[in-house]
């Protein structure tokens, strides 16, 4: 009886004490004298059944963890799980979508199912399919009619062959935000997109120019840039939705090209272009009033003189120049990298952010790429460069035959490829999934590094597409008979970054902060319903093909030509594209 009375008094005292205090006495200022009895109070609370207080930080962390995990499971596996749940059929509900929304979703599903190319070949035969089905295949958003100009504004995550280009080998293809262009081997330039037509009406790609000398195509916000065999660079209006200054048909070089000096490559950013010559010179040009607003032309100032190709003053010999949104990267013959233009997000690898390095008006070496800021070709050199809207990429060869892929700049959409979503990255970060990778060569039995065969980033996009240089079982065959042999495996393709339009993985909605393998370009009827591992996209290696073997071209005229081709991948604003290109 005495013990029961004491327990009741202890309970009453504890309850009265907590009623007088707004919070625990040991967690408020002014109650420090209660600290020595903290453990004793906890024991008493446990005895009388009172739960100890939970920290606010613990509650927030628990909420974030549960919410983040739920969102990840929903985006990754929601649709797959939903298909197997016993949903009640034909029962009215206040949460059911409206008839208009249901019809819109049905139209989108029908459009996606109709547009995706279909084949009787299995996914293991996708290299053979690529060799026999040339054309331009685009994945991503159709907001501006770049995937399927016959249905502009409809659908994201579409996979389609651009109509009118079936059965054509292409010299090049380029995508801006609202317009696109492609040039075939016959010298025909095709253009499409709602920006090109200045409206959202359905349309077919239009042939706007015929020039059999076209060798390369690039695209800026307003123009299509063409390079021909005579090293002439010309501009074709690409976006008719805005009024811009009329460009001359052919750009002038200042100073003029030297004897036997040729232009070997062109690259276009948002409003500027760069041309690389066989003599190691770089010419840059503004394509509008904002074409040098951040010093991206590399002439030491932000002055603008549109439509004039001026040589960058330097005693270095350059082998490549690529344009980002508003910055330019230059690769020297010995493997060093220089850059100029905007550096707001660290895309020029100048280290930590500072106001003094936001704009770099003349070519400056990217010393942050190298150990202790010193370029030593014997220890490391750059093999390949690429530039996105606000990011830059470098394939670096280290001593010992190791290959690393590095990235700098804005990574808010995961385009740095290192698993993070950093806003600013002024020092190179290593893309682990594509660095230090090696394989056993089955022919020699020796280990060889797996590098990058081609790398595409676009001045208007926040995603990257890479074709890996892995081993394939393809042997060059001038008879063009190998296209009928199977199975043949090609080069692995990986993508990462923004996926807002489904340009990386059509069936997903979230960003990818690390490289992933996209699905094949076509739907395999032979693989339908089979319980097999998901197939990943592979690029067709270099091989001889005959036009008589093309299965998606028009009526055969009887004549047949042979081409040495390789499949190329390019990126654009919310789209990724693939085509067979003669080499």
mmCIF file of C-alpha atoms in Angstrom, residues 14-148:
data_model
loop_
_atom_site.group_PDB
_atom_site.id
_atom_site.type_symbol
_atom_site.label_atom_id
_atom_site.label_comp_id
_atom_site.label_asym_id
_atom_site.label_seq_id
_atom_site.Cartn_x
_atom_site.Cartn_y
_atom_site.Cartn_z
ATOM 1 C CA UNK A 14 6.276 14.668 -12.746
ATOM 2 C CA UNK A 15 3.078 15.683 -14.520
ATOM 3 C CA UNK A 16 2.866 18.962 -12.624
ATOM 4 C CA UNK A 17 6.482 19.783 -13.415
ATOM 5 C CA UNK A 18 6.023 19.195 -17.190
ATOM 6 C CA UNK A 19 2.835 21.258 -17.188
ATOM 7 C CA UNK A 20 4.741 24.237 -15.808
ATOM 8 C CA UNK A 21 7.564 24.018 -18.307
ATOM 9 C CA UNK A 22 7.007 24.858 -22.052
ATOM 10 C CA UNK A 23 9.670 22.346 -23.031
ATOM 11 C CA UNK A 24 12.064 19.962 -21.364
ATOM 12 C CA UNK A 25 13.972 21.736 -18.603
ATOM 13 C CA UNK A 26 17.256 20.406 -19.897
ATOM 14 C CA UNK A 27 16.735 21.863 -23.383
ATOM 15 C CA UNK A 28 15.960 25.501 -22.423
ATOM 16 C CA UNK A 29 18.252 28.281 -21.294
ATOM 17 C CA UNK A 30 17.757 29.166 -17.668
ATOM 18 C CA UNK A 31 17.340 25.564 -16.538
ATOM 19 C CA UNK A 32 20.980 24.549 -16.529
ATOM 20 C CA UNK A 33 20.733 23.519 -12.884
ATOM 21 C CA UNK A 34 18.593 20.570 -13.952
ATOM 22 C CA UNK A 35 21.352 19.075 -16.117
ATOM 23 C CA UNK A 36 22.773 16.743 -13.426
ATOM 24 C CA UNK A 37 19.356 15.064 -13.064
ATOM 25 C CA UNK A 38 18.864 14.481 -16.799
ATOM 26 C CA UNK A 39 19.430 10.718 -16.748
ATOM 27 C CA UNK A 40 17.429 10.356 -13.563
ATOM 28 C CA UNK A 41 14.478 12.189 -15.130
ATOM 29 C CA UNK A 42 14.633 9.920 -18.186
ATOM 30 C CA UNK A 43 14.513 6.849 -15.905
ATOM 31 C CA UNK A 44 11.532 8.278 -14.069
ATOM 32 C CA UNK A 45 9.787 9.031 -17.367
ATOM 33 C CA UNK A 46 10.348 5.473 -18.475
ATOM 34 C CA UNK A 47 8.947 4.214 -15.157
ATOM 35 C CA UNK A 48 5.748 6.226 -15.424
ATOM 36 C CA UNK A 49 5.264 5.602 -19.200
ATOM 37 C CA UNK A 50 6.098 9.110 -20.496
ATOM 38 C CA UNK A 51 7.816 9.178 -23.936
ATOM 39 C CA UNK A 52 11.045 11.249 -24.076
ATOM 40 C CA UNK A 53 10.914 14.335 -26.371
ATOM 41 C CA UNK A 54 11.917 13.834 -30.076
ATOM 42 C CA UNK A 55 14.362 16.297 -31.606
ATOM 43 C CA UNK A 56 13.022 18.581 -34.356
ATOM 44 C CA UNK A 57 16.012 17.658 -36.520
ATOM 45 C CA UNK A 58 15.180 13.976 -36.157
ATOM 46 C CA UNK A 59 11.614 14.631 -37.305
ATOM 47 C CA UNK A 60 12.803 16.597 -40.354
ATOM 48 C CA UNK A 61 15.385 13.942 -41.274
ATOM 49 C CA UNK A 62 12.770 11.182 -40.981
ATOM 50 C CA UNK A 63 10.301 13.107 -43.158
ATOM 51 C CA UNK A 64 12.928 13.795 -45.842
ATOM 52 C CA UNK A 65 14.092 10.174 -45.825
ATOM 53 C CA UNK A 66 10.592 8.728 -46.145
ATOM 54 C CA UNK A 67 9.519 11.306 -48.736
ATOM 55 C CA UNK A 68 12.663 10.943 -50.860
ATOM 56 C CA UNK A 69 12.510 7.160 -50.758
ATOM 57 C CA UNK A 70 8.833 7.162 -51.724
ATOM 58 C CA UNK A 71 9.438 9.529 -54.647
ATOM 59 C CA UNK A 72 12.340 7.423 -55.930
ATOM 60 C CA UNK A 73 10.286 4.206 -55.749
ATOM 61 C CA UNK A 74 7.380 5.925 -57.491
ATOM 62 C CA UNK A 75 9.462 7.289 -60.382
ATOM 63 C CA UNK A 76 11.455 4.083 -60.837
ATOM 64 C CA UNK A 77 8.894 1.335 -60.252
ATOM 65 C CA UNK A 78 5.494 3.030 -59.919
ATOM 66 C CA UNK A 79 4.163 2.171 -63.374
ATOM 67 C CA UNK A 80 5.474 -1.408 -63.200
ATOM 68 C CA UNK A 81 3.917 -2.034 -59.773
ATOM 69 C CA UNK A 82 0.625 -0.410 -60.772
ATOM 70 C CA UNK A 83 0.126 -2.897 -63.597
ATOM 71 C CA UNK A 84 0.042 -5.800 -61.102
ATOM 72 C CA UNK A 85 -2.225 -4.236 -58.460
ATOM 73 C CA UNK A 86 -5.904 -5.347 -58.290
ATOM 74 C CA UNK A 87 -7.440 -2.003 -59.204
ATOM 75 C CA UNK A 88 -11.263 -1.911 -59.078
ATOM 76 C CA UNK A 89 -12.601 -1.578 -62.608
ATOM 77 C CA UNK A 90 -15.287 0.797 -63.804
ATOM 78 C CA UNK A 91 -15.952 2.317 -60.383
ATOM 79 C CA UNK A 92 -16.643 6.062 -60.240
ATOM 80 C CA UNK A 93 -14.256 8.134 -58.182
ATOM 81 C CA UNK A 94 -13.739 11.802 -57.545
ATOM 82 C CA UNK A 95 -10.018 11.370 -58.290
ATOM 83 C CA UNK A 96 -10.479 9.875 -61.758
ATOM 84 C CA UNK A 97 -9.151 12.046 -64.605
ATOM 85 C CA UNK A 98 -11.570 13.947 -66.772
ATOM 86 C CA UNK A 99 -12.683 12.645 -70.132
ATOM 87 C CA UNK A 100 -10.513 15.224 -71.895
ATOM 88 C CA UNK A 101 -7.425 14.224 -69.878
ATOM 89 C CA UNK A 102 -8.103 10.549 -70.546
ATOM 90 C CA UNK A 103 -8.438 11.182 -74.272
ATOM 91 C CA UNK A 104 -5.197 13.207 -74.299
ATOM 92 C CA UNK A 105 -3.347 10.379 -72.549
ATOM 93 C CA UNK A 106 -4.828 7.894 -74.992
ATOM 94 C CA UNK A 107 -3.702 10.005 -77.977
ATOM 95 C CA UNK A 108 -0.185 10.226 -76.530
ATOM 96 C CA UNK A 109 -0.013 6.442 -76.021
ATOM 97 C CA UNK A 110 -1.246 5.799 -79.557
ATOM 98 C CA UNK A 111 1.264 8.300 -80.939
ATOM 99 C CA UNK A 112 4.158 6.722 -79.046
ATOM 100 C CA UNK A 113 3.163 3.238 -80.168
ATOM 101 C CA UNK A 114 2.758 4.302 -83.783
ATOM 102 C CA UNK A 115 5.942 6.324 -84.113
ATOM 103 C CA UNK A 116 8.479 3.928 -82.624
ATOM 104 C CA UNK A 117 10.176 1.922 -85.425
ATOM 105 C CA UNK A 118 9.322 -1.775 -85.378
ATOM 106 C CA UNK A 119 11.309 -4.729 -86.665
ATOM 107 C CA UNK A 120 11.197 -8.513 -86.809
ATOM 108 C CA UNK A 121 14.875 -8.549 -85.787
ATOM 109 C CA UNK A 122 15.734 -9.202 -82.153
ATOM 110 C CA UNK A 123 17.567 -6.658 -80.035
ATOM 111 C CA UNK A 124 20.700 -8.799 -80.395
ATOM 112 C CA UNK A 125 20.621 -7.890 -84.092
ATOM 113 C CA UNK A 126 20.345 -4.117 -83.676
ATOM 114 C CA UNK A 127 23.703 -3.486 -85.381
ATOM 115 C CA UNK A 128 22.449 -5.336 -88.477
ATOM 116 C CA UNK A 129 19.236 -3.327 -88.254
ATOM 117 C CA UNK A 130 21.176 -0.031 -88.175
ATOM 118 C CA UNK A 131 23.211 -0.996 -91.258
ATOM 119 C CA UNK A 132 20.082 -1.848 -93.255
ATOM 120 C CA UNK A 133 17.756 0.932 -91.988
ATOM 121 C CA UNK A 134 19.513 4.269 -92.510
ATOM 122 C CA UNK A 135 17.735 7.508 -91.673
ATOM 123 C CA UNK A 136 17.521 9.917 -88.753
ATOM 124 C CA UNK A 137 16.186 8.460 -85.513
ATOM 125 C CA UNK A 138 15.328 10.924 -82.753
ATOM 126 C CA UNK A 139 14.375 10.363 -79.108
ATOM 127 C CA UNK A 140 12.978 13.014 -76.768
ATOM 128 C CA UNK A 141 10.535 15.909 -76.660
ATOM 129 C CA UNK A 142 8.367 16.834 -79.617
ATOM 130 C CA UNK A 143 7.381 20.252 -78.244
ATOM 131 C CA UNK A 144 8.895 21.981 -81.283
ATOM 132 C CA UNK A 145 8.304 19.179 -83.782
ATOM 133 C CA UNK A 146 11.929 18.012 -83.870
ATOM 134 C CA UNK A 147 11.097 14.317 -83.358
ATOM 135 C CA UNK A 148 7.991 14.123 -85.534
#
